[in-house]
PDB file of C-alpha atoms and ligand atoms in Angstrom:
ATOM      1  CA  UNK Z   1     -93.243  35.314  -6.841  1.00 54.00           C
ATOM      2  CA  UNK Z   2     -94.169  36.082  -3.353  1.00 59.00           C
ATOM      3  CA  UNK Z   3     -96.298  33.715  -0.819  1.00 58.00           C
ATOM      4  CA  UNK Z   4     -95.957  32.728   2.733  1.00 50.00           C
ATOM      5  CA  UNK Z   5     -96.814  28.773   3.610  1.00 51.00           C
ATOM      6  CA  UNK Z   6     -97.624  29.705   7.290  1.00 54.00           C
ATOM      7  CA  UNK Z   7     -98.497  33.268   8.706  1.00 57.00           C
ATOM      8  CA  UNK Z   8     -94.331  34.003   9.443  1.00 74.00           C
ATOM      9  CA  UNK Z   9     -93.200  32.483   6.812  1.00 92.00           C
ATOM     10  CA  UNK Z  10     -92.471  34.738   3.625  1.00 95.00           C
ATOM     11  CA  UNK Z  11     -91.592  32.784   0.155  1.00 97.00           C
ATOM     12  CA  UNK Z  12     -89.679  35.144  -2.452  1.00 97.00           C
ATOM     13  CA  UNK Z  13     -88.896  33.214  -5.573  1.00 98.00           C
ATOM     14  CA  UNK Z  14     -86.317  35.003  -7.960  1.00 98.00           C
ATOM     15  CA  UNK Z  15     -85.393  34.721 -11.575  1.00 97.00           C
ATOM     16  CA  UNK Z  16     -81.932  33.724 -10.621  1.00 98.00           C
ATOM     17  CA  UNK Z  17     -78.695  33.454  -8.435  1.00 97.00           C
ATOM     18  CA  UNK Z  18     -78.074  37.102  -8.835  1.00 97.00           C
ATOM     19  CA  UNK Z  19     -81.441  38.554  -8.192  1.00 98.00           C
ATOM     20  CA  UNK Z  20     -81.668  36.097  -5.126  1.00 98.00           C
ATOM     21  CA  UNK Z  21     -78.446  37.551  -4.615  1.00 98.00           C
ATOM     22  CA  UNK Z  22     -79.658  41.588  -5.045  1.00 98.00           C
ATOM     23  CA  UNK Z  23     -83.428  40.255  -3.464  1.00 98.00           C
ATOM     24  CA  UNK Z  24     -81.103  39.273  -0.444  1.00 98.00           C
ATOM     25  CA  UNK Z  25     -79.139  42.199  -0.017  1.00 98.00           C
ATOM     26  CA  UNK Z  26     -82.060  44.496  -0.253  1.00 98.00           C
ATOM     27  CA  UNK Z  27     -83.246  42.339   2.835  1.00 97.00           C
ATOM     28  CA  UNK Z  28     -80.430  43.223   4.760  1.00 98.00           C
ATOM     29  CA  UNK Z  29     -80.227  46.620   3.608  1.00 98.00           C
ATOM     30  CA  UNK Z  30     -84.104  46.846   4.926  1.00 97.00           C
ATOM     31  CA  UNK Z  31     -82.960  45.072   8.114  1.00 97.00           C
ATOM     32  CA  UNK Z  32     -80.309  47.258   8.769  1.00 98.00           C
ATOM     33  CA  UNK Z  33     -81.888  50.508   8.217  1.00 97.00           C
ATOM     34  CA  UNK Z  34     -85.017  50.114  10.895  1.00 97.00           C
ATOM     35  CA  UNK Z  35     -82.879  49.271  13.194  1.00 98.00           C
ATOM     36  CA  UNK Z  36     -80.392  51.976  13.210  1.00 98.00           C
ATOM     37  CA  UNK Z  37     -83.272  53.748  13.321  1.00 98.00           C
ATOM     38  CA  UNK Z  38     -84.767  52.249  16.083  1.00 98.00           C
ATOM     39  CA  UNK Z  39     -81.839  51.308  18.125  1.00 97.00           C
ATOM     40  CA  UNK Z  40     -79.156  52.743  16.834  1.00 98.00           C
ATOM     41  CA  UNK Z  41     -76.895  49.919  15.644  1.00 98.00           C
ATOM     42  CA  UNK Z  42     -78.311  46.664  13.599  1.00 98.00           C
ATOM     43  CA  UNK Z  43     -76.728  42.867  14.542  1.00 98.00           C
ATOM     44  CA  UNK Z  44     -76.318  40.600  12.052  1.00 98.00           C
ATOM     45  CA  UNK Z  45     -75.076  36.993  12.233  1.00 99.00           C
ATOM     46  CA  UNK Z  46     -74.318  35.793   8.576  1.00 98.00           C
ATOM     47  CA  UNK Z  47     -74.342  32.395   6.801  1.00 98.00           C
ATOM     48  CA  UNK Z  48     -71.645  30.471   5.893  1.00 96.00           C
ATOM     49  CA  UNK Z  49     -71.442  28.161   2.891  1.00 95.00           C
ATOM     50  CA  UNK Z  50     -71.172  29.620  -1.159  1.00 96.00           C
ATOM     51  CA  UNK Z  51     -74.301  30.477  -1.540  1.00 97.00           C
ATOM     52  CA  UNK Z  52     -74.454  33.978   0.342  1.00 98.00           C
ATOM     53  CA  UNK Z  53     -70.909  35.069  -1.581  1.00 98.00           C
ATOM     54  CA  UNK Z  54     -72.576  36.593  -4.247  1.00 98.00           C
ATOM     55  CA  UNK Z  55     -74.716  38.452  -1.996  1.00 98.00           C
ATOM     56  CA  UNK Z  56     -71.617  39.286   0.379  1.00 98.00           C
ATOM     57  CA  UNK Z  57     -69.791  40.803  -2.891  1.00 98.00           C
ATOM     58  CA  UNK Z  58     -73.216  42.647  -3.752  1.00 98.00           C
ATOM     59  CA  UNK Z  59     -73.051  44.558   0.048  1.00 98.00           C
ATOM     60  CA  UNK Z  60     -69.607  45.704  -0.890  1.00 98.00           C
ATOM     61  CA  UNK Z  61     -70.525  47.415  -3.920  1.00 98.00           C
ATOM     62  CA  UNK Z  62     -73.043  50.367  -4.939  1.00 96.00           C
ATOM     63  CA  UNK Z  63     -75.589  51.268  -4.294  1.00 96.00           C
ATOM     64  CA  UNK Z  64     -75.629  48.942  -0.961  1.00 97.00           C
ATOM     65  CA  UNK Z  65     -72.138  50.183   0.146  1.00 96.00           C
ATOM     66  CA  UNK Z  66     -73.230  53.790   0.171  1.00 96.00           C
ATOM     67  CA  UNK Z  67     -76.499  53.184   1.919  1.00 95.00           C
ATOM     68  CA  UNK Z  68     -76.000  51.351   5.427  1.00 97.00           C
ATOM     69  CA  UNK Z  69     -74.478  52.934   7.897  1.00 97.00           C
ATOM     70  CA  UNK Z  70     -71.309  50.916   9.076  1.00 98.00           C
ATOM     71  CA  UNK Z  71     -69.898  51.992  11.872  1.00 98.00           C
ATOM     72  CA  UNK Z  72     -73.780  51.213  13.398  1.00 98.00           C
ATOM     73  CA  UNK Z  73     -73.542  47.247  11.798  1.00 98.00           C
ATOM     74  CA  UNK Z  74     -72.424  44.597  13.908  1.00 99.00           C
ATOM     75  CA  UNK Z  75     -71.504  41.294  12.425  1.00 98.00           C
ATOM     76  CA  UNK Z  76     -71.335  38.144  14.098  1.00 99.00           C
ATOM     77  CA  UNK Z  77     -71.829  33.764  12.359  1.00 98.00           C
ATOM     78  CA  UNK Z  78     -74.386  31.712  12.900  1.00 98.00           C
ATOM     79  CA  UNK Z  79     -71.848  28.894  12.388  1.00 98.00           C
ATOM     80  CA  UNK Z  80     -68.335  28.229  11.788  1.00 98.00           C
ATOM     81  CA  UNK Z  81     -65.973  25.699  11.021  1.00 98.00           C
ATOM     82  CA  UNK Z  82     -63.471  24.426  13.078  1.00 98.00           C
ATOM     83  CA  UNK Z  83     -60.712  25.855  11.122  1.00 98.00           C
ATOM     84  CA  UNK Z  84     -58.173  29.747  11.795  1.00 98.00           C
ATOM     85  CA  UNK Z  85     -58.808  32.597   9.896  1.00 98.00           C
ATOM     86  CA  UNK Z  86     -57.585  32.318   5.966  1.00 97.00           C
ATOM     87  CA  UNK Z  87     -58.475  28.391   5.816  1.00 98.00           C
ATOM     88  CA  UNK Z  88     -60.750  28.149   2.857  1.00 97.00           C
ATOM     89  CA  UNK Z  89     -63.652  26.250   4.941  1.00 97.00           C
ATOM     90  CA  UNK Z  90     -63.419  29.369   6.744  1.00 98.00           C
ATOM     91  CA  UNK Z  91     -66.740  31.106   7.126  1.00 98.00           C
ATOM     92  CA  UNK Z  92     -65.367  34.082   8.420  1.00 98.00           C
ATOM     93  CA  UNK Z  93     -62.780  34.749   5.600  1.00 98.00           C
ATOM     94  CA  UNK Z  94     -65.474  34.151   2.738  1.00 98.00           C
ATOM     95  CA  UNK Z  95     -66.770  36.974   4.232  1.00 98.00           C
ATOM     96  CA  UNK Z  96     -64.010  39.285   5.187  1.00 98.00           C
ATOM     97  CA  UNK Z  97     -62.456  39.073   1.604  1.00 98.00           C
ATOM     98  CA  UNK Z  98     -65.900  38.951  -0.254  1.00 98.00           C
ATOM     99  CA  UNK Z  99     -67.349  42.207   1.359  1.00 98.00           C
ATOM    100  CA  UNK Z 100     -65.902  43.333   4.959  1.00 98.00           C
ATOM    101  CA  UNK Z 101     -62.394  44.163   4.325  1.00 98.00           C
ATOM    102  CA  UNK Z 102     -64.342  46.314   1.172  1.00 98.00           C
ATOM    103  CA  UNK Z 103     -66.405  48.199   3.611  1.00 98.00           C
ATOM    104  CA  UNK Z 104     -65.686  51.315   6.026  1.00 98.00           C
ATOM    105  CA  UNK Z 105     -66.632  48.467   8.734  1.00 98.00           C
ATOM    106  CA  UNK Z 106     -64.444  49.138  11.844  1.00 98.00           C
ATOM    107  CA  UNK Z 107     -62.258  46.267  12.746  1.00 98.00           C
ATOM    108  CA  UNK Z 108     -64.083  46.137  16.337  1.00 98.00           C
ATOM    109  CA  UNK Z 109     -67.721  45.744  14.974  1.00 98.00           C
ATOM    110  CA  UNK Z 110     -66.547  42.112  13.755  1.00 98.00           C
ATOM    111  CA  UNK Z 111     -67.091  39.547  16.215  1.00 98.00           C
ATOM    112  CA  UNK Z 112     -65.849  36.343  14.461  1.00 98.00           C
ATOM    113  CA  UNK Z 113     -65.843  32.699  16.054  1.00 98.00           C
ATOM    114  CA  UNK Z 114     -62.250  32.152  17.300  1.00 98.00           C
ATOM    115  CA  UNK Z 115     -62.418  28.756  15.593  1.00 98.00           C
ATOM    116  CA  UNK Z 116     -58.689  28.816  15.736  1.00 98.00           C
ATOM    117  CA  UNK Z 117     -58.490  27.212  18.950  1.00 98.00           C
ATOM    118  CA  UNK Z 118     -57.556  23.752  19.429  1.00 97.00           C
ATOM    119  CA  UNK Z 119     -60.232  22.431  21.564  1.00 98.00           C
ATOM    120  CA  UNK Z 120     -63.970  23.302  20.033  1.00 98.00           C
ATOM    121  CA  UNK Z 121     -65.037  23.471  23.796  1.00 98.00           C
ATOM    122  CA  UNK Z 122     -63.001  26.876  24.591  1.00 98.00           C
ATOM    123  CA  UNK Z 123     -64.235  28.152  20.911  1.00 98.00           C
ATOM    124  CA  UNK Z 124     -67.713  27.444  22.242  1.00 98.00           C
ATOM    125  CA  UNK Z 125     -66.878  29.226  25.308  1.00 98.00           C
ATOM    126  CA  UNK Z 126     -65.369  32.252  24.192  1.00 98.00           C
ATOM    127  CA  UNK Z 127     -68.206  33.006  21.458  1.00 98.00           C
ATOM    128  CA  UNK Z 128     -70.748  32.871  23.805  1.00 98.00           C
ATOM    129  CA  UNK Z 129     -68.857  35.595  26.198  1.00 98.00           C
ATOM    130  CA  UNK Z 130     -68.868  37.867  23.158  1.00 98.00           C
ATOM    131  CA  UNK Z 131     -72.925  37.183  22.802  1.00 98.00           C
ATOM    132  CA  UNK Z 132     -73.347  37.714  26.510  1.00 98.00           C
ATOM    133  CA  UNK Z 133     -70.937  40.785  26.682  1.00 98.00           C
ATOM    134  CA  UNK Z 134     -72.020  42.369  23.630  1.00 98.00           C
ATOM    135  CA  UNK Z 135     -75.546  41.565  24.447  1.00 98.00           C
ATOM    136  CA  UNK Z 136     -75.633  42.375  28.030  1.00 98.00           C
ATOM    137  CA  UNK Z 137     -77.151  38.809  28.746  1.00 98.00           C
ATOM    138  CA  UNK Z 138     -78.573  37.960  32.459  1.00 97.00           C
ATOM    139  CA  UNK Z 139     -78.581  34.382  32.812  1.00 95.00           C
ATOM    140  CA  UNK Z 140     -80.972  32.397  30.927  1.00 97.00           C
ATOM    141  CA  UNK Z 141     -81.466  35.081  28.139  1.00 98.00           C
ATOM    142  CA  UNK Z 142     -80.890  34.436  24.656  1.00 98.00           C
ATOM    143  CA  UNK Z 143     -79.596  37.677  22.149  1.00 98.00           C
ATOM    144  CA  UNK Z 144     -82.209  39.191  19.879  1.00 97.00           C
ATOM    145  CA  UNK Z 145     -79.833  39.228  16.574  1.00 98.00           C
ATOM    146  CA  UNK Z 146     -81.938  41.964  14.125  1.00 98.00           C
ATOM    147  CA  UNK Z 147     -81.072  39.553  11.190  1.00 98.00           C
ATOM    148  CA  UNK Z 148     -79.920  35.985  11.025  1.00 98.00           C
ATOM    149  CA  UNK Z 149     -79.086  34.673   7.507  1.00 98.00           C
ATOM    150  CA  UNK Z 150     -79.189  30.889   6.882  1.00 98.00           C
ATOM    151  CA  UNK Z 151     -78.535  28.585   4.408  1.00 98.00           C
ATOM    152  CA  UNK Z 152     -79.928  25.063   3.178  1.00 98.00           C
ATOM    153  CA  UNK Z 153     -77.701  21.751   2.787  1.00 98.00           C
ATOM    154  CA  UNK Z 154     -79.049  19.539   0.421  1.00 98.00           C
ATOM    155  CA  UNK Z 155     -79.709  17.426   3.075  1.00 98.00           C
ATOM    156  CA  UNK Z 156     -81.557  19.908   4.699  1.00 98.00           C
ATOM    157  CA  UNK Z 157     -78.919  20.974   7.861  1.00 98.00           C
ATOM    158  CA  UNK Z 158     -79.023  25.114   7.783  1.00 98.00           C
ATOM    159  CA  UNK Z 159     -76.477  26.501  10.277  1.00 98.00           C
ATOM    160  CA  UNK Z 160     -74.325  23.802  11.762  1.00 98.00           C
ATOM    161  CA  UNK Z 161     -77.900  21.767  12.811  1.00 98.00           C
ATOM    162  CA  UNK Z 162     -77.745  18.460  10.965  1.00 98.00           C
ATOM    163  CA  UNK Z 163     -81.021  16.283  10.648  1.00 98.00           C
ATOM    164  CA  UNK Z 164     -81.552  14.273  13.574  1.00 98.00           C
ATOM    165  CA  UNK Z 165     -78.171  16.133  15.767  1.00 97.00           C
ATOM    166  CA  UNK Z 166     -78.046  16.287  19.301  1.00 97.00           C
ATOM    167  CA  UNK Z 167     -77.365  20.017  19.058  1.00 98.00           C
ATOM    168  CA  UNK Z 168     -81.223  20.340  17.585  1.00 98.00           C
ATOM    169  CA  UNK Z 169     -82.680  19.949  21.200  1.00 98.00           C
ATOM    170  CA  UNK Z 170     -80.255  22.237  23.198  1.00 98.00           C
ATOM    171  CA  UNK Z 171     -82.066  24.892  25.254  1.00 98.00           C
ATOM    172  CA  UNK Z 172     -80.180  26.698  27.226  1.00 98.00           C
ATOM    173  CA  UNK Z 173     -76.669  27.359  25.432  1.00 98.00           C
ATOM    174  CA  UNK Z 174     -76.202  30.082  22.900  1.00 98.00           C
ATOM    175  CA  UNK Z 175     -73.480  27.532  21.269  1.00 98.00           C
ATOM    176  CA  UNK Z 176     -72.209  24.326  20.889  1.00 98.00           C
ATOM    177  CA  UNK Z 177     -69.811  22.313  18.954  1.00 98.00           C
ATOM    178  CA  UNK Z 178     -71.586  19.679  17.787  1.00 98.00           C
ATOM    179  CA  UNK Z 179     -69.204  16.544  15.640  1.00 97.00           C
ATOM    180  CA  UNK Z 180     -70.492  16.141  12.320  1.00 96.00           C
ATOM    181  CA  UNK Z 181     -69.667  12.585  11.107  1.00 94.00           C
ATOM    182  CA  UNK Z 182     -70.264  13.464   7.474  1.00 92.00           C
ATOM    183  CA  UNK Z 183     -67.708  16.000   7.851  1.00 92.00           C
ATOM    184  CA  UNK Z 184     -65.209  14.102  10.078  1.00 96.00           C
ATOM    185  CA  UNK Z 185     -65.155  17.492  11.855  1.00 96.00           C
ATOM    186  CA  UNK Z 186     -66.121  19.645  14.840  1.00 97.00           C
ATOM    187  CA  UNK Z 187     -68.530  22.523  13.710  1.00 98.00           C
ATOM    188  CA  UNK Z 188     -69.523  25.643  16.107  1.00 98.00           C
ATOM    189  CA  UNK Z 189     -73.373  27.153  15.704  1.00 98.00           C
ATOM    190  CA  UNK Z 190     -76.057  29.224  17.574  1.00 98.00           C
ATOM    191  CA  UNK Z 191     -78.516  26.892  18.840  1.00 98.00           C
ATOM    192  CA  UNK Z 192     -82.281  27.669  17.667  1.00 98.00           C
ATOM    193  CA  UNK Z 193     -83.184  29.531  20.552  1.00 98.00           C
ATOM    194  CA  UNK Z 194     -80.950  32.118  19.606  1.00 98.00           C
ATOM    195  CA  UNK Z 195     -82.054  31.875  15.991  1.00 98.00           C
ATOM    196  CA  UNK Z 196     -85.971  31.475  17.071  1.00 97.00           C
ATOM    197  CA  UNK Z 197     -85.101  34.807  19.220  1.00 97.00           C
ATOM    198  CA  UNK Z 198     -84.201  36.804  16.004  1.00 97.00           C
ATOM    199  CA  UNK Z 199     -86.296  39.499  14.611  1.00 96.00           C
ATOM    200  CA  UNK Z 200     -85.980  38.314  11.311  1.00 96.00           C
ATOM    201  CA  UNK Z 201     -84.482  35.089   9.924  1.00 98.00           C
ATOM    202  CA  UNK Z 202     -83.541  35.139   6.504  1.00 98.00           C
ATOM    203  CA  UNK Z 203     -82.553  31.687   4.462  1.00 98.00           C
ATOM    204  CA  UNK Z 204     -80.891  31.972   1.091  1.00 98.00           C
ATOM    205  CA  UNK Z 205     -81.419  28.714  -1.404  1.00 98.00           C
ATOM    206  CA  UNK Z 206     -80.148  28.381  -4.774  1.00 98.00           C
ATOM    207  CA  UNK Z 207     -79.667  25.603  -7.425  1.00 98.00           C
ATOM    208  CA  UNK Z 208     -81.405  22.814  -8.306  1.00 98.00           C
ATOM    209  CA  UNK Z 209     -79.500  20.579  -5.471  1.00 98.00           C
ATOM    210  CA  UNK Z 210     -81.498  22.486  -2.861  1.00 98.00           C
ATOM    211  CA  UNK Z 211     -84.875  21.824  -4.599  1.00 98.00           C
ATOM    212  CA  UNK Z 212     -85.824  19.097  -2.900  1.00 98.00           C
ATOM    213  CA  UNK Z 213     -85.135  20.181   0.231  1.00 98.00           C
ATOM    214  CA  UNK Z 214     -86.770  23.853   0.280  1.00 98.00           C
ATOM    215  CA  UNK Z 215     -89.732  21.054  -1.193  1.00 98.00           C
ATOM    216  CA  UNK Z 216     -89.788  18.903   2.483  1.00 97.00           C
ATOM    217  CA  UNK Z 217     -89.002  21.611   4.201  1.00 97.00           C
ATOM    218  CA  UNK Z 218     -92.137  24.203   3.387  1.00 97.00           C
ATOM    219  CA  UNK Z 219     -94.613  21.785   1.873  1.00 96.00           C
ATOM    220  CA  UNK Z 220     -93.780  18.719   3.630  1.00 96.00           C
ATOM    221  CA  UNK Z 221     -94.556  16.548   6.945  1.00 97.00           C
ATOM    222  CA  UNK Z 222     -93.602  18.491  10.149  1.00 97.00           C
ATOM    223  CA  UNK Z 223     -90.348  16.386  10.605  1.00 97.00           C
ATOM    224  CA  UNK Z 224     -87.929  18.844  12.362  1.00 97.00           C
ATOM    225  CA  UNK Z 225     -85.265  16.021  13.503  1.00 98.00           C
ATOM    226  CA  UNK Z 226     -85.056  15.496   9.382  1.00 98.00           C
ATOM    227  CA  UNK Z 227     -85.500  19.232   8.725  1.00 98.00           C
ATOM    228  CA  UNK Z 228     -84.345  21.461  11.048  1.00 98.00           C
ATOM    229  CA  UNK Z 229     -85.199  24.670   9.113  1.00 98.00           C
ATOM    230  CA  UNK Z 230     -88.903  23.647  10.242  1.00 97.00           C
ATOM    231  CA  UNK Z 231     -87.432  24.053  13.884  1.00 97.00           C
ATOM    232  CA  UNK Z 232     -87.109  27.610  12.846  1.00 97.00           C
ATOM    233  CA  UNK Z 233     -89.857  29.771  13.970  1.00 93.00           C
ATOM    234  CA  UNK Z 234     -89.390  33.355  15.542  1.00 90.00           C
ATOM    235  CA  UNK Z 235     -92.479  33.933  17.851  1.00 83.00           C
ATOM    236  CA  UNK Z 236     -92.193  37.910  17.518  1.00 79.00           C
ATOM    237  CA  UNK Z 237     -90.277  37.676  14.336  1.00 81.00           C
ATOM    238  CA  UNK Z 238     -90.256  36.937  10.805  1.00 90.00           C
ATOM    239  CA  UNK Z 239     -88.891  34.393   8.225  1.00 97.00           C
ATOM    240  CA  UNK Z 240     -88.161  34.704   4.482  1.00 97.00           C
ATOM    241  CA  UNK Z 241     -86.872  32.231   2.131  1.00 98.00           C
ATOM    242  CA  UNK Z 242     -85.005  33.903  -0.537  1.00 98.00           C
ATOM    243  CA  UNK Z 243     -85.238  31.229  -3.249  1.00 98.00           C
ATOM    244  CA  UNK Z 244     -84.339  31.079  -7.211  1.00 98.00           C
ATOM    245  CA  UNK Z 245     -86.112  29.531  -9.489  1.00 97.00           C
ATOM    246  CA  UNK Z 246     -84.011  26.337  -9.484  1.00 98.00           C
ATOM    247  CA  UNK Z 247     -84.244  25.987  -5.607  1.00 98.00           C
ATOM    248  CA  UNK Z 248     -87.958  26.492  -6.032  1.00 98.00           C
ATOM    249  CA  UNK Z 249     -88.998  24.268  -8.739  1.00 97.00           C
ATOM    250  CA  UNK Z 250     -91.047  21.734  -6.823  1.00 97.00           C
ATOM    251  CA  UNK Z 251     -92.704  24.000  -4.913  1.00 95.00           C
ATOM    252  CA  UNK Z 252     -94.623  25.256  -7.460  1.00 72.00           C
ATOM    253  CA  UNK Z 253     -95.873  21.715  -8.480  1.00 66.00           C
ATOM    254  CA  UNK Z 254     -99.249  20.946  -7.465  1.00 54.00           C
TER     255      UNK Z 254
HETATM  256  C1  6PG Y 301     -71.816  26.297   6.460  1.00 90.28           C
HETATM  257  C2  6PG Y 301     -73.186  26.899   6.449  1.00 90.28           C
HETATM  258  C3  6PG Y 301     -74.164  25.864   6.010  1.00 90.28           C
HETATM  259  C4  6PG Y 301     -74.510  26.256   4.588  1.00 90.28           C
HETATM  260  C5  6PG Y 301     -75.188  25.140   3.856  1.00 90.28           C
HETATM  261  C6  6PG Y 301     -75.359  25.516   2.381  1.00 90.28           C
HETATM  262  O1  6PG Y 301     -71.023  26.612   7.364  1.00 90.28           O
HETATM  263  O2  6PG Y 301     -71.540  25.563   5.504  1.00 90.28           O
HETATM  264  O3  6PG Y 301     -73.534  27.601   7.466  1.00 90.28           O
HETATM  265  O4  6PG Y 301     -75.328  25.771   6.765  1.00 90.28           O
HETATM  266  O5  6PG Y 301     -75.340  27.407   4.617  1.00 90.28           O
HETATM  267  O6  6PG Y 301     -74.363  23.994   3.955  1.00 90.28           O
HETATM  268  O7  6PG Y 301     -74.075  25.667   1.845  1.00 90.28           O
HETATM  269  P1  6PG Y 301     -73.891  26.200   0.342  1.00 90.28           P
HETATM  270  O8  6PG Y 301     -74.363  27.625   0.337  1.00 90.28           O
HETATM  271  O9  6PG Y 301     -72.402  26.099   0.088  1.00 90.28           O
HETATM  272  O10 6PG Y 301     -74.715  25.317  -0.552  1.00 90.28           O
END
């Protein structure tokens, strides 16, 4: 099933975790192809979490592995724990052992979150000099990722923007550290002008935990310190919400 609950926003339901899973990768795989075409290279910035793994392990295999060009992909994170490379809360290593180290991807087209550092301010600092190297920035410009993928907490953070966070009304930074008391931890994310700047957002929802929020989130009130995916709305871009049936259950209810 396929609707959209505002003019940007596209709804895909699918049967299940792996056809959200394929339904997803196809969406990157579409992503990816225009703009090599267009620009020559495609920028991605990927979601953390379990929920994109499947889809991860689906990009590593045929026919997806033999069909995007990538030396032309770039791959950055919308978010990131505050935790090195091979922690198991790290983003970055889902990732890498899921589907990039399975991929002709060269080494230098991955542009992780150096979360190892001590202090979350200098992690902040350093990934936003690889945004505004990498995306030639001039001061006050936000980069315009080709594809962001996001997930949903059941409490309805996506990223590392958690219902009614400070980080949620930052304007000017590309990233910030933001403490997360539920987590007892620092967490680093792209603030929503960078994922409002995107040319297409993609959010991936599965299981029956999420149901509830994808519900308050695309039927409900307009509360965006509560939700922040409803903070999530890319002028000159689009946003689909690849769902499974589980995630999507009380949408359908009338
Ligand atoms: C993270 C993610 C976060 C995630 C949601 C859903 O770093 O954890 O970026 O926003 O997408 O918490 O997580 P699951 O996919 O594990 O349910």
């Amino acid at each position: 099933m396929t609707g959209a609950v505002s003019p940007h926003v596209i709804v895909k339901v699918l049967d299940d975790h792996s056809a959200l899973a394929r339904a997803a990768a196809d969406e990157f795989t579409r992503c990816a192809r225009e703009a090599v075409a267009a620009r020559g290279q495609f920028t991605v910035a990927l979601s953390g979490g379990s929920t994109p793994r499947t889809m991860y392990e689906a990009l590593a295999g045929r026919p997806y592995r033999d069909t995007i060009v990538w030396p032309s992909v770039h791959v950055f994170w919308g978010d990131e724990r505050h935790v090195p490379p091979g922690h198991s809360d790290s983003n970055f290593q889902m990732a890498y052992d899921a589907w990039l180290s399975r991929v002709p991807l060269p080494p230098g087209n991955i542009h992780r979150v150096k979360a190892e550092m001590s202090d979350a301010r200098s992690v902040v600092a350093d990934y936003e000099r690889t945004l505004c190297e990498f995306f030639r920035l001039q001061a006050g410009e936000f980069p315009r990722f080709d594809l962001i993928l996001l997930g949903l907490g059941p409490d309805g953070h996506t990223a590392s923007l958690f219902p009614y966070s400070h980080a949620l009304r930052e304007a000017s930074r590309l990233v910030v550290a933001p403490w997360v008391d539920k987590m007892s931890a620092y967490r680093i994310t792209l603030t929503l002008p960078v994922l409002n700047a995107a040319a297409s957002v993609v959010f991936l929802a599965s299981g029956p935990d999420k149901a509830e929020a994808v519900r308050a989130v695309l039927r409900g009130e307009f509360e965006p310190e509560r939700l922040p995916p409803q903070l999530v709305r890319t002028p000159s871009g689009s946003v689909t919400w690849c769902l499974d049936r589980d995630a999507a259950r009380l949408l359908e209810q009338r």
